[in-house]
mmCIF file of C-alpha atoms (C1' of nucleotides) in Angstrom:
data_model
loop_
_atom_site.group_PDB
_atom_site.id
_atom_site.type_symbol
_atom_site.label_atom_id
_atom_site.label_comp_id
_atom_site.label_asym_id
_atom_site.label_seq_id
_atom_site.Cartn_x
_atom_site.Cartn_y
_atom_site.Cartn_z
ATOM 1 C CA MET A 1 15.498 -23.677 6.730
ATOM 2 C CA ALA A 2 16.639 -21.944 9.706
ATOM 3 C CA THR A 3 14.160 -21.239 12.201
ATOM 4 C CA ASP A 4 15.149 -17.908 13.484
ATOM 5 C CA ARG A 5 14.763 -16.250 9.399
ATOM 6 C CA ASP A 6 11.268 -17.201 9.562
ATOM 7 C CA SER A 7 10.084 -16.610 13.056
ATOM 8 C CA VAL A 8 11.161 -13.026 11.688
ATOM 9 C CA LEU A 9 9.783 -12.812 8.500
ATOM 10 C CA LEU A 10 6.425 -13.998 10.125
ATOM 11 C CA THR A 11 6.358 -11.003 12.253
ATOM 12 C CA ALA A 12 7.367 -8.598 9.951
ATOM 13 C CA LEU A 13 4.484 -10.240 7.872
ATOM 14 C CA GLY A 14 2.287 -9.366 10.534
ATOM 15 C CA VAL A 15 3.397 -5.716 10.307
ATOM 16 C CA LEU A 16 3.628 -4.786 6.456
ATOM 17 C CA SER A 17 -0.323 -6.571 6.112
ATOM 18 C CA ARG A 18 -1.040 -3.763 8.428
ATOM 19 C CA GLN A 19 1.365 -0.752 7.219
ATOM 20 C CA PRO A 20 2.738 -1.426 4.001
ATOM 21 C CA THR A 21 5.193 1.498 4.826
ATOM 22 C CA ALA A 22 6.368 0.491 8.009
ATOM 23 C CA ALA A 23 10.179 1.244 8.725
ATOM 24 C CA MET A 24 12.395 -1.173 9.562
ATOM 25 C CA ASP A 25 12.464 0.313 12.885
ATOM 26 C CA GLU A 26 9.420 -0.815 13.695
ATOM 27 C CA ILE A 27 9.563 -4.304 12.173
ATOM 28 C CA ALA A 28 13.032 -4.887 14.222
ATOM 29 C CA ARG A 29 11.372 -3.695 17.344
ATOM 30 C CA ALA A 30 8.534 -6.013 16.390
ATOM 31 C CA ALA A 31 10.298 -9.038 16.401
ATOM 32 C CA GLY A 32 12.208 -8.214 19.324
ATOM 33 C CA ILE A 33 15.436 -7.909 17.618
ATOM 34 C CA SER A 34 17.684 -4.596 16.781
ATOM 35 C CA ARG A 35 18.101 -2.865 13.085
ATOM 36 C CA ALA A 36 21.544 -3.752 12.983
ATOM 37 C CA THR A 37 20.689 -8.151 13.318
ATOM 38 C CA LEU A 38 17.928 -7.475 10.806
ATOM 39 C CA HIS A 39 20.230 -5.997 8.792
ATOM 40 C CA ARG A 40 22.478 -8.724 9.354
ATOM 41 C CA LEU A 41 19.754 -10.952 8.582
ATOM 42 C CA PHE A 42 18.395 -9.357 4.987
ATOM 43 C CA PRO A 43 20.745 -7.191 2.906
ATOM 44 C CA GLY A 44 17.700 -4.423 2.655
ATOM 45 C CA ARG A 45 14.229 -3.388 2.698
ATOM 46 C CA ASP A 46 13.716 -5.273 -0.182
ATOM 47 C CA ALA A 47 14.930 -8.403 0.371
ATOM 48 C CA LEU A 48 12.971 -8.579 3.304
ATOM 49 C CA VAL A 49 9.812 -8.105 1.424
ATOM 50 C CA HIS A 50 11.051 -10.512 -0.803
ATOM 51 C CA GLU A 51 11.357 -13.175 1.336
ATOM 52 C CA ALA A 52 8.854 -12.574 3.083
ATOM 53 C CA GLY A 53 6.523 -12.779 -0.145
ATOM 54 C CA ALA A 54 8.004 -15.762 -0.663
ATOM 55 C CA LEU A 55 6.994 -17.490 2.828
ATOM 56 C CA ALA A 56 3.646 -15.842 2.359
ATOM 57 C CA MET A 57 3.446 -17.972 -0.970
ATOM 58 C CA ARG A 58 4.965 -20.847 0.593
ATOM 59 C CA ARG A 59 2.425 -20.985 3.474
ATOM 60 C CA MET A 60 -0.472 -20.868 0.782
ATOM 61 C CA SER A 61 0.877 -23.377 -1.492
ATOM 62 C CA ALA A 62 1.853 -25.867 1.082
ATOM 63 C CA ALA A 63 -2.413 -25.302 2.424
ATOM 64 C CA LEU A 64 -3.331 -25.559 -1.219
ATOM 65 C CA ASP A 65 -1.435 -28.950 -1.260
ATOM 66 C CA SER A 66 -2.699 -29.866 2.363
ATOM 67 C CA ALA A 67 -6.275 -29.458 0.472
ATOM 68 C CA ALA A 68 -5.483 -32.199 -2.231
ATOM 69 C CA LEU A 69 -7.850 -30.337 -4.779
ATOM 70 C CA ASP A 70 -7.799 -33.061 -7.425
ATOM 71 C CA GLN A 71 -9.278 -35.691 -5.343
ATOM 72 C CA GLY A 72 -13.002 -36.836 -4.671
ATOM 73 C CA ASP A 73 -15.933 -34.544 -4.951
ATOM 74 C CA PRO A 74 -15.580 -31.232 -6.207
ATOM 75 C CA VAL A 75 -17.899 -29.418 -3.261
ATOM 76 C CA ALA A 76 -15.996 -31.342 -0.460
ATOM 77 C CA ALA A 77 -12.540 -30.735 -2.369
ATOM 78 C CA VAL A 78 -13.423 -26.537 -2.366
ATOM 79 C CA ARG A 79 -14.759 -26.956 1.840
ATOM 80 C CA ARG A 80 -11.603 -28.396 2.368
ATOM 81 C CA LEU A 81 -9.336 -25.476 -0.121
ATOM 82 C CA ALA A 82 -12.196 -22.770 2.588
ATOM 83 C CA GLU A 83 -10.436 -24.731 5.334
ATOM 84 C CA ALA A 84 -7.193 -25.419 4.595
ATOM 85 C CA VAL A 85 -6.734 -21.336 3.331
ATOM 86 C CA ILE A 86 -8.892 -19.469 5.193
ATOM 87 C CA PRO A 87 -6.258 -19.144 8.480
ATOM 88 C CA GLU A 88 -3.407 -17.873 5.889
ATOM 89 C CA ALA A 89 -5.933 -15.037 4.752
ATOM 90 C CA ASN A 90 -3.600 -12.404 6.156
ATOM 91 C CA PHE A 91 -0.863 -14.002 4.174
ATOM 92 C CA ALA A 92 -2.972 -13.534 1.038
ATOM 93 C CA ALA A 93 -4.374 -10.225 2.158
ATOM 94 C CA PHE A 94 -0.195 -9.131 2.158
ATOM 95 C CA LEU A 95 0.091 -10.468 -1.066
ATOM 96 C CA THR A 96 -2.304 -8.904 -2.956
ATOM 97 C CA GLY A 97 -1.724 -5.170 -1.037
ATOM 98 C CA GLU A 98 2.134 -5.488 -2.041
ATOM 99 C CA GLY A 99 1.592 -5.128 -5.349
ATOM 100 C CA ARG A 100 5.270 -4.597 -5.989
ATOM 101 C CA LEU A 101 5.948 -8.033 -5.588
ATOM 102 C CA PHE A 102 4.532 -8.919 -8.368
ATOM 103 C CA GLU A 103 7.595 -7.177 -10.490
ATOM 104 C CA ASP A 104 9.320 -10.084 -9.265
ATOM 105 C CA ASP A 105 8.690 -13.023 -11.477
ATOM 106 C CA THR A 106 9.799 -16.227 -8.766
ATOM 107 C CA ILE A 107 6.661 -14.738 -6.997
ATOM 108 C CA ASN A 108 4.466 -13.822 -9.600
ATOM 109 C CA ASP A 109 4.992 -17.546 -11.325
ATOM 110 C CA ALA A 110 4.036 -18.843 -8.036
ATOM 111 C CA TRP A 111 1.085 -16.754 -7.629
ATOM 112 C CA GLU A 112 -0.425 -17.663 -11.477
ATOM 113 C CA ALA A 113 0.467 -21.667 -10.603
ATOM 114 C CA MET A 114 -1.738 -21.319 -7.263
ATOM 115 C CA ASP A 115 -4.255 -19.367 -9.622
ATOM 116 C CA ALA A 116 -4.400 -21.995 -11.752
ATOM 117 C CA ARG A 117 -4.556 -24.820 -9.417
ATOM 118 C CA VAL A 118 -7.982 -23.353 -7.750
ATOM 119 C CA ALA A 119 -9.053 -22.874 -11.719
ATOM 120 C CA ALA A 120 -8.705 -26.558 -12.158
ATOM 121 C CA LEU A 121 -10.535 -27.605 -9.656
ATOM 122 C CA PHE A 122 -13.421 -24.793 -10.472
ATOM 123 C CA LEU A 123 -12.833 -26.091 -14.115
ATOM 124 C CA ARG A 124 -13.167 -29.902 -12.973
ATOM 125 C CA GLY A 125 -16.395 -28.986 -10.855
ATOM 126 C CA GLN A 126 -18.084 -27.359 -13.788
ATOM 127 C CA ASN A 127 -17.435 -30.271 -15.945
ATOM 128 C CA SER A 128 -19.153 -32.652 -13.498
ATOM 129 C CA GLY A 129 -21.992 -30.827 -13.157
ATOM 130 C CA ALA A 130 -21.023 -29.731 -9.546
ATOM 131 C CA PHE A 131 -20.810 -25.928 -9.997
ATOM 132 C CA ARG A 132 -22.735 -23.586 -12.483
ATOM 133 C CA VAL A 133 -21.012 -22.689 -15.931
ATOM 134 C CA GLU A 134 -21.933 -18.789 -16.416
ATOM 135 C CA LEU A 135 -18.784 -17.951 -15.330
ATOM 136 C CA PRO A 136 -15.267 -19.090 -16.234
ATOM 137 C CA ALA A 137 -13.511 -21.021 -13.902
ATOM 138 C CA ALA A 138 -10.529 -18.728 -14.152
ATOM 139 C CA TRP A 139 -12.930 -15.709 -12.661
ATOM 140 C CA LEU A 140 -14.231 -18.208 -9.794
ATOM 141 C CA SER A 141 -10.609 -18.484 -9.011
ATOM 142 C CA GLU A 142 -9.791 -14.487 -8.878
ATOM 143 C CA ALA A 143 -12.969 -14.106 -7.252
ATOM 144 C CA PHE A 144 -12.044 -16.844 -4.409
ATOM 145 C CA PHE A 145 -8.688 -15.381 -4.083
ATOM 146 C CA ASP A 146 -10.354 -11.821 -3.474
ATOM 147 C CA LEU A 147 -12.933 -12.968 -1.208
ATOM 148 C CA LEU A 148 -9.589 -14.320 0.633
ATOM 149 C CA ALA A 149 -8.187 -11.347 0.752
ATOM 150 C CA GLY A 150 -10.882 -9.432 2.026
ATOM 151 C CA VAL A 151 -11.333 -12.362 5.254
ATOM 152 C CA GLY A 152 -7.314 -11.307 5.857
ATOM 153 C CA TRP A 153 -8.397 -7.616 5.748
ATOM 154 C CA ALA A 154 -11.222 -8.410 8.158
ATOM 155 C CA VAL A 155 -9.229 -10.196 10.648
ATOM 156 C CA GLN A 156 -6.678 -7.674 10.751
ATOM 157 C CA GLU A 157 -9.560 -5.051 11.217
ATOM 158 C CA GLY A 158 -10.539 -6.641 14.258
ATOM 159 C CA ARG A 159 -14.250 -7.300 12.739
ATOM 160 C CA LEU A 160 -13.630 -11.316 12.404
ATOM 161 C CA ALA A 161 -12.241 -13.723 14.587
ATOM 162 C CA PRO A 162 -13.016 -17.539 13.718
ATOM 163 C CA ALA A 163 -13.964 -17.209 10.547
ATOM 164 C CA THR A 164 -15.573 -20.384 8.774
ATOM 165 C CA ALA A 165 -16.228 -21.575 5.599
ATOM 166 C CA THR A 166 -19.433 -22.048 3.340
ATOM 167 C CA THR A 167 -18.486 -21.517 -0.477
ATOM 168 C CA ARG A 168 -21.400 -21.536 -3.120
ATOM 169 C CA MET B 1 -17.410 22.607 -7.125
ATOM 170 C CA ALA B 2 -14.103 23.575 -9.450
ATOM 171 C CA THR B 3 -13.582 21.019 -11.813
ATOM 172 C CA ASP B 4 -10.087 22.140 -12.207
ATOM 173 C CA ARG B 5 -9.074 20.391 -8.575
ATOM 174 C CA ASP B 6 -11.900 16.879 -9.619
ATOM 175 C CA SER B 7 -9.837 16.223 -12.473
ATOM 176 C CA VAL B 8 -6.368 16.509 -10.886
ATOM 177 C CA LEU B 9 -7.872 14.572 -7.996
ATOM 178 C CA LEU B 10 -9.193 11.986 -10.420
ATOM 179 C CA THR B 11 -5.697 11.587 -12.192
ATOM 180 C CA ALA B 12 -4.032 11.477 -8.970
ATOM 181 C CA LEU B 13 -6.434 8.645 -8.024
ATOM 182 C CA GLY B 14 -5.574 6.557 -10.767
ATOM 183 C CA VAL B 15 -1.801 7.231 -9.997
ATOM 184 C CA LEU B 16 -2.283 6.334 -6.459
ATOM 185 C CA SER B 17 -4.374 3.325 -6.987
ATOM 186 C CA ARG B 18 -1.578 1.930 -9.334
ATOM 187 C CA GLN B 19 1.478 2.881 -6.471
ATOM 188 C CA PRO B 20 0.141 4.131 -2.967
ATOM 189 C CA THR B 21 3.517 5.803 -2.557
ATOM 190 C CA ALA B 22 3.912 7.847 -5.603
ATOM 191 C CA ALA B 23 5.540 10.918 -5.061
ATOM 192 C CA MET B 24 4.104 14.071 -5.193
ATOM 193 C CA ASP B 25 6.038 15.013 -8.160
ATOM 194 C CA GLU B 26 4.791 12.097 -10.007
ATOM 195 C CA ILE B 27 1.110 12.844 -9.541
ATOM 196 C CA ALA B 28 1.747 16.225 -10.467
ATOM 197 C CA ARG B 29 3.658 15.295 -13.698
ATOM 198 C CA ALA B 30 0.420 12.572 -14.381
ATOM 199 C CA ALA B 31 -2.272 15.511 -13.717
ATOM 200 C CA GLY B 32 0.036 17.728 -16.275
ATOM 201 C CA ILE B 33 1.164 20.338 -14.056
ATOM 202 C CA SER B 34 4.169 21.309 -11.666
ATOM 203 C CA ARG B 35 4.318 20.313 -8.500
ATOM 204 C CA ALA B 36 4.200 23.793 -7.407
ATOM 205 C CA THR B 37 0.280 24.570 -8.835
ATOM 206 C CA LEU B 38 -0.314 20.909 -7.214
ATOM 207 C CA HIS B 39 1.065 22.694 -3.700
ATOM 208 C CA ARG B 40 -1.339 25.488 -3.981
ATOM 209 C CA LEU B 41 -4.551 23.180 -5.011
ATOM 210 C CA PHE B 42 -4.133 21.063 -1.986
ATOM 211 C CA PRO B 43 -1.687 22.334 1.014
ATOM 212 C CA GLY B 44 0.334 19.246 1.281
ATOM 213 C CA ARG B 45 0.242 15.101 0.497
ATOM 214 C CA ASP B 46 -2.138 14.283 3.355
ATOM 215 C CA ALA B 47 -5.051 16.376 1.862
ATOM 216 C CA LEU B 48 -4.758 15.536 -1.282
ATOM 217 C CA VAL B 49 -5.016 11.753 -0.276
ATOM 218 C CA HIS B 50 -8.165 12.963 1.251
ATOM 219 C CA GLU B 51 -9.508 14.802 -0.776
ATOM 220 C CA ALA B 52 -9.015 11.919 -2.833
ATOM 221 C CA GLY B 53 -10.618 9.261 -0.821
ATOM 222 C CA ALA B 54 -13.381 11.922 -0.387
ATOM 223 C CA LEU B 55 -14.114 11.989 -4.174
ATOM 224 C CA ALA B 56 -14.125 8.377 -4.729
ATOM 225 C CA MET B 57 -16.151 7.742 -1.999
ATOM 226 C CA ARG B 58 -18.786 10.673 -3.287
ATOM 227 C CA ARG B 59 -18.912 8.746 -6.503
ATOM 228 C CA MET B 60 -19.388 5.218 -5.293
ATOM 229 C CA SER B 61 -22.345 7.029 -2.919
ATOM 230 C CA ALA B 62 -23.900 8.406 -6.492
ATOM 231 C CA ALA B 63 -23.464 4.853 -8.179
ATOM 232 C CA LEU B 64 -25.721 3.905 -5.311
ATOM 233 C CA ASP B 65 -27.946 6.472 -5.806
ATOM 234 C CA SER B 66 -28.442 6.061 -9.332
ATOM 235 C CA ALA B 67 -28.927 2.089 -8.417
ATOM 236 C CA ALA B 68 -32.045 2.483 -6.387
ATOM 237 C CA LEU B 69 -31.591 -0.192 -3.908
ATOM 238 C CA ASP B 70 -34.826 0.011 -2.076
ATOM 239 C CA GLN B 71 -37.301 -0.375 -5.001
ATOM 240 C CA GLY B 72 -38.545 -3.578 -6.946
ATOM 241 C CA ASP B 73 -37.268 -6.920 -7.374
ATOM 242 C CA PRO B 74 -33.897 -7.508 -5.396
ATOM 243 C CA VAL B 75 -32.468 -9.242 -7.880
ATOM 244 C CA ALA B 76 -33.312 -7.071 -10.429
ATOM 245 C CA ALA B 77 -31.597 -4.306 -7.771
ATOM 246 C CA VAL B 78 -28.428 -6.234 -7.103
ATOM 247 C CA ARG B 79 -28.170 -6.387 -10.800
ATOM 248 C CA ARG B 80 -28.525 -2.571 -11.264
ATOM 249 C CA LEU B 81 -26.027 -2.231 -8.274
ATOM 250 C CA ALA B 82 -23.814 -3.976 -10.150
ATOM 251 C CA GLU B 83 -23.715 -2.417 -13.251
ATOM 252 C CA ALA B 84 -23.731 1.064 -11.523
ATOM 253 C CA VAL B 85 -20.758 0.181 -9.650
ATOM 254 C CA ILE B 86 -18.411 -1.957 -11.768
ATOM 255 C CA PRO B 87 -17.484 1.145 -13.954
ATOM 256 C CA GLU B 88 -15.884 2.313 -10.617
ATOM 257 C CA ALA B 89 -14.238 -0.529 -9.625
ATOM 258 C CA ASN B 90 -10.614 1.522 -9.262
ATOM 259 C CA PHE B 91 -12.231 3.825 -6.538
ATOM 260 C CA ALA B 92 -12.971 1.309 -4.738
ATOM 261 C CA ALA B 93 -9.598 -0.628 -4.887
ATOM 262 C CA PHE B 94 -8.220 2.996 -3.969
ATOM 263 C CA LEU B 95 -10.554 3.229 -1.019
ATOM 264 C CA THR B 96 -9.450 -0.559 0.409
ATOM 265 C CA GLY B 97 -5.433 -0.107 -0.681
ATOM 266 C CA GLU B 98 -5.108 2.947 0.867
ATOM 267 C CA GLY B 99 -6.001 1.384 4.399
ATOM 268 C CA ARG B 100 -5.105 4.915 6.244
ATOM 269 C CA LEU B 101 -7.826 6.814 4.970
ATOM 270 C CA PHE B 102 -10.163 4.607 7.715
ATOM 271 C CA GLU B 103 -8.496 6.687 10.714
ATOM 272 C CA ASP B 104 -10.573 9.394 9.350
ATOM 273 C CA ASP B 105 -14.047 9.126 10.780
ATOM 274 C CA THR B 106 -15.506 11.299 7.696
ATOM 275 C CA ILE B 107 -14.541 8.536 5.818
ATOM 276 C CA ASN B 108 -15.074 5.801 7.705
ATOM 277 C CA ASP B 109 -19.114 6.650 8.477
ATOM 278 C CA ALA B 110 -19.419 7.454 4.876
ATOM 279 C CA TRP B 111 -17.835 4.058 3.722
ATOM 280 C CA GLU B 112 -20.242 2.326 6.815
ATOM 281 C CA ALA B 113 -23.479 4.095 5.303
ATOM 282 C CA MET B 114 -22.264 2.475 1.941
ATOM 283 C CA ASP B 115 -21.839 -0.720 3.816
ATOM 284 C CA ALA B 116 -25.061 -0.556 5.257
ATOM 285 C CA ARG B 117 -27.156 0.270 2.110
ATOM 286 C CA VAL B 118 -25.954 -2.607 0.187
ATOM 287 C CA ALA B 119 -26.486 -4.617 3.578
ATOM 288 C CA ALA B 120 -30.017 -3.500 3.847
ATOM 289 C CA LEU B 121 -30.519 -4.273 0.333
ATOM 290 C CA PHE B 122 -29.492 -8.119 0.470
ATOM 291 C CA LEU B 123 -31.717 -8.625 3.723
ATOM 292 C CA ARG B 124 -34.687 -7.386 2.140
ATOM 293 C CA GLY B 125 -33.802 -10.115 -0.789
ATOM 294 C CA GLN B 126 -33.148 -12.311 1.996
ATOM 295 C CA ASN B 127 -36.396 -11.379 3.848
ATOM 296 C CA SER B 128 -38.495 -11.717 0.486
ATOM 297 C CA GLY B 129 -37.085 -15.212 -0.005
ATOM 298 C CA ALA B 130 -35.115 -14.002 -3.044
ATOM 299 C CA PHE B 131 -31.909 -14.860 -1.328
ATOM 300 C CA ARG B 132 -30.272 -17.435 0.774
ATOM 301 C CA VAL B 133 -30.220 -17.150 3.946
ATOM 302 C CA GLU B 134 -27.169 -19.417 4.877
ATOM 303 C CA LEU B 135 -24.834 -15.844 5.213
ATOM 304 C CA PRO B 136 -25.665 -12.738 7.404
ATOM 305 C CA ALA B 137 -26.105 -10.197 4.635
ATOM 306 C CA ALA B 138 -23.695 -7.814 6.609
ATOM 307 C CA TRP B 139 -20.776 -10.717 5.391
ATOM 308 C CA LEU B 140 -22.436 -10.657 1.674
ATOM 309 C CA SER B 141 -21.829 -6.985 1.674
ATOM 310 C CA GLU B 142 -18.879 -7.259 2.959
ATOM 311 C CA ALA B 143 -17.727 -9.682 -0.017
ATOM 312 C CA PHE B 144 -19.665 -7.477 -2.283
ATOM 313 C CA PHE B 145 -16.986 -4.672 -1.715
ATOM 314 C CA ASP B 146 -14.246 -7.210 -2.128
ATOM 315 C CA LEU B 147 -15.002 -8.673 -4.987
ATOM 316 C CA LEU B 148 -15.633 -4.810 -6.335
ATOM 317 C CA ALA B 149 -12.216 -4.098 -4.782
ATOM 318 C CA GLY B 150 -10.934 -7.172 -6.904
ATOM 319 C CA VAL B 151 -12.196 -6.615 -9.942
ATOM 320 C CA GLY B 152 -10.901 -2.871 -9.665
ATOM 321 C CA TRP B 153 -7.307 -4.300 -9.553
ATOM 322 C CA ALA B 154 -7.991 -6.754 -12.472
ATOM 323 C CA VAL B 155 -8.640 -3.790 -14.273
ATOM 324 C CA GLN B 156 -5.890 -1.808 -13.670
ATOM 325 C CA GLU B 157 -3.260 -4.661 -14.154
ATOM 326 C CA GLY B 158 -4.739 -4.896 -17.735
ATOM 327 C CA ARG B 159 -6.440 -8.416 -17.375
ATOM 328 C CA LEU B 160 -10.090 -7.175 -18.068
ATOM 329 C CA ALA B 161 -11.248 -4.604 -20.005
ATOM 330 C CA PRO B 162 -15.412 -4.589 -20.364
ATOM 331 C CA ALA B 163 -16.123 -6.498 -17.198
ATOM 332 C CA THR B 164 -20.060 -7.081 -16.696
ATOM 333 C CA ALA B 165 -21.919 -8.382 -13.968
ATOM 334 C CA THR B 166 -23.766 -11.771 -13.136
ATOM 335 C CA THR B 167 -24.206 -12.183 -9.596
ATOM 336 C CA ARG B 168 -25.116 -15.133 -7.439
ATOM 337 C "C1'" DA C 1 -1.058 46.718 -26.610
ATOM 338 C "C1'" DT C 2 -1.299 46.612 -21.468
ATOM 339 C "C1'" DC C 3 -2.180 44.901 -16.964
ATOM 340 C "C1'" DG C 4 -2.735 41.525 -13.709
ATOM 341 C "C1'" DA C 5 -3.126 36.250 -12.050
ATOM 342 C "C1'" DA C 6 -1.702 31.859 -12.851
ATOM 343 C "C1'" DT C 7 1.559 28.661 -13.887
ATOM 344 C "C1'" DG C 8 6.294 26.207 -14.098
ATOM 345 C "C1'" DA C 9 10.533 25.646 -13.470
ATOM 346 C "C1'" DG C 10 14.134 25.965 -10.389
ATOM 347 C "C1'" DA C 11 16.379 26.357 -5.578
ATOM 348 C "C1'" DC C 12 16.372 25.720 -0.902
ATOM 349 C "C1'" DA C 13 16.052 24.027 3.928
ATOM 350 C "C1'" DC C 14 14.132 20.034 6.428
ATOM 351 C "C1'" DA C 15 12.600 15.401 8.102
ATOM 352 C "C1'" DA C 16 12.720 10.330 7.226
ATOM 353 C "C1'" DG C 17 13.982 6.547 6.745
ATOM 354 C "C1'" DA C 18 17.642 3.022 4.922
ATOM 355 C "C1'" DG C 19 22.287 1.714 4.867
ATOM 356 C "C1'" DT C 20 27.032 1.094 7.494
ATOM 357 C "C1'" DC C 21 29.982 1.245 11.191
ATOM 358 C "C1'" DT C 22 32.073 0.881 16.015
ATOM 359 C "C1'" DC C 23 32.086 -0.552 19.950
ATOM 360 C "C1'" DA C 24 30.979 -2.632 24.179
ATOM 361 C "C1'" DG C 25 28.375 -6.126 26.839
ATOM 362 C "C1'" DG C 26 26.847 -10.819 27.234
ATOM 363 C "C1'" DT C 27 26.424 -15.785 26.340
ATOM 364 C "C1'" DA C 28 27.996 -20.455 25.088
ATOM 365 C "C1'" DA C 29 31.977 -23.655 23.931
ATOM 366 C "C1'" DG C 30 36.028 -24.739 25.130
ATOM 367 C "C1'" DC D 1 38.807 -18.845 33.375
ATOM 368 C "C1'" DT D 2 39.129 -17.286 28.786
ATOM 369 C "C1'" DT D 3 38.381 -17.200 24.096
ATOM 370 C "C1'" DA D 4 35.611 -16.123 20.144
ATOM 371 C "C1'" DC D 5 30.939 -14.705 18.533
ATOM 372 C "C1'" DC D 6 26.599 -12.720 18.356
ATOM 373 C "C1'" DT D 7 24.065 -8.981 19.590
ATOM 374 C "C1'" DG D 8 22.068 -3.968 20.864
ATOM 375 C "C1'" DA D 9 22.914 0.531 21.043
ATOM 376 C "C1'" DG D 10 24.382 4.191 18.911
ATOM 377 C "C1'" DA D 11 26.323 7.823 15.788
ATOM 378 C "C1'" DC D 12 27.493 8.504 10.753
ATOM 379 C "C1'" DT D 13 26.084 9.427 6.060
ATOM 380 C "C1'" DC D 14 23.680 9.360 1.986
ATOM 381 C "C1'" DT D 15 18.809 9.306 -0.130
ATOM 382 C "C1'" DT D 16 14.704 10.506 -1.010
ATOM 383 C "C1'" DG D 17 10.532 13.234 -0.607
ATOM 384 C "C1'" DT D 18 8.245 17.387 1.221
ATOM 385 C "C1'" DG D 19 7.208 21.981 1.590
ATOM 386 C "C1'" DT D 20 8.239 26.862 0.404
ATOM 387 C "C1'" DC D 21 10.054 30.510 -1.825
ATOM 388 C "C1'" DT D 22 11.588 33.635 -5.672
ATOM 389 C "C1'" DC D 23 11.158 34.604 -10.399
ATOM 390 C "C1'" DA D 24 10.465 34.884 -15.059
ATOM 391 C "C1'" DT D 25 6.954 33.559 -18.672
ATOM 392 C "C1'" DT D 26 2.597 33.051 -20.039
ATOM 393 C "C1'" DC D 27 -2.239 33.231 -21.021
ATOM 394 C "C1'" DG D 28 -6.561 36.056 -20.792
ATOM 395 C "C1'" DA D 29 -9.244 40.032 -20.195
ATOM 396 C "C1'" DT D 30 -9.999 44.567 -20.584
#
DNA sequence: ATCGAATGAGACACAAGAGTCTCAGGTAAG
DNA sequence: CTTACCTGAGACTCTTGTGTCTCATTCGAT
C-alpha cells in the first residue's frame, strides 16, 4: 500500500469527477508531479482511471463496513449508513459518472455487492415492519445511491458544504 | 422547426447519453446519415451537443407544462409530474451527465427555472400540510431530479423497462 | 427525360492527447 | 565526497477525432 500512489489517485479522483475528459497533463499538474512520473506510476490512462475507480470502491466499501448495516435497529442503521457514506459522496459521483468503469467485471461485481448489502438492509427493515413495503428493496438501494451521487455532484458545484443525513 | 434536425438530435441524444465521448462518426452512423451531412446540419460538435441539450431541456419543460403543477391537490400533482417526466428520464440523465452544458447560461437558466417550478410545487405541498417539512423544498426538488436521472441511467443499462411512479 | 439540390463517400490538413525516450539536476544513503 | 536513484523537463512519434473540401450519385420536381 504505497501511500504515494494513493495520494495521486485521490487528486486524480477529484479532477476526473469534475472533468471526466481531463488530460493526463492536468491530472499530473494537479497532483504536483510531472507527466513522466505519472506514467511511471500508472502504465496508462486506462490503468489510472481503473485504479482510481478501485480506490473509490474500496473507500465506499470501507464506509459500509464501518456502518455495521446488519446490526441493531434498521432505522438507526440507515442513519449510520448515511453518515458514513455522505463524506464519500464524491466517490459515488465519480463511479456513476465514469460509465466505462462498469465494463470491468471486478468493479461491476464490487458495485453489485455494495448494492446487495444496502438492499439487504432495506429488506431487513421492511421485514421488521420499520420501512414501507410499497417499493422493492432493490429500488430503494438504487435510489439511495442515486441520491448519494447527487449529493456528490452538488458538493462539487459548491452549492452544498456540510451535507447532513435525514433519510425517509 | 424542421423535423429532420430534431430527429437527428434525438438519436444523438441517445448515443451521447450512453457514451458522452462518442465521435461524430458514430453519431452520424447512428442517425443513418453521413458525417458530411451531420456537419452540414450542425457547424460542429459543440453546436450539436448544445442543441441536443436545448432540445432535451425543451422536452422536459414541456413535460412539466403538461403536468399542470400549480393546480389541484399537491400529491396528485406530484404523481402527474412523475408520470409526465419519467418517459423523458433519459433526457435528464443526459443533461446531468453532460456537465459542460451548464457552462452555458441559457441552459443553466432553463434548468434553474425547472428546478424552481418543482420546488414551488413541493413548497406548496408543505404549506398545505400534505408533505413533510423536515427537508427544504429545494432539496426535495434536487433529489427529485437526481432520482429521475437515476431512472434514466437504469433504463439505458437495460435493468428497467416500464418504470412507474410511486412517490413519497 | 432533364435539371437541380441534397447526400454519401472519400481524401486532406490540422490539432490534441497519449505514450515513450533521453538527458540534466537534485537528493539521500553509503 | 561519491554514487545510485528518482524526478522533471522537453522532444518526438503515433493515434484519433475534427473540420473542410471535392466529386460522383441519387432523388425529386418540373
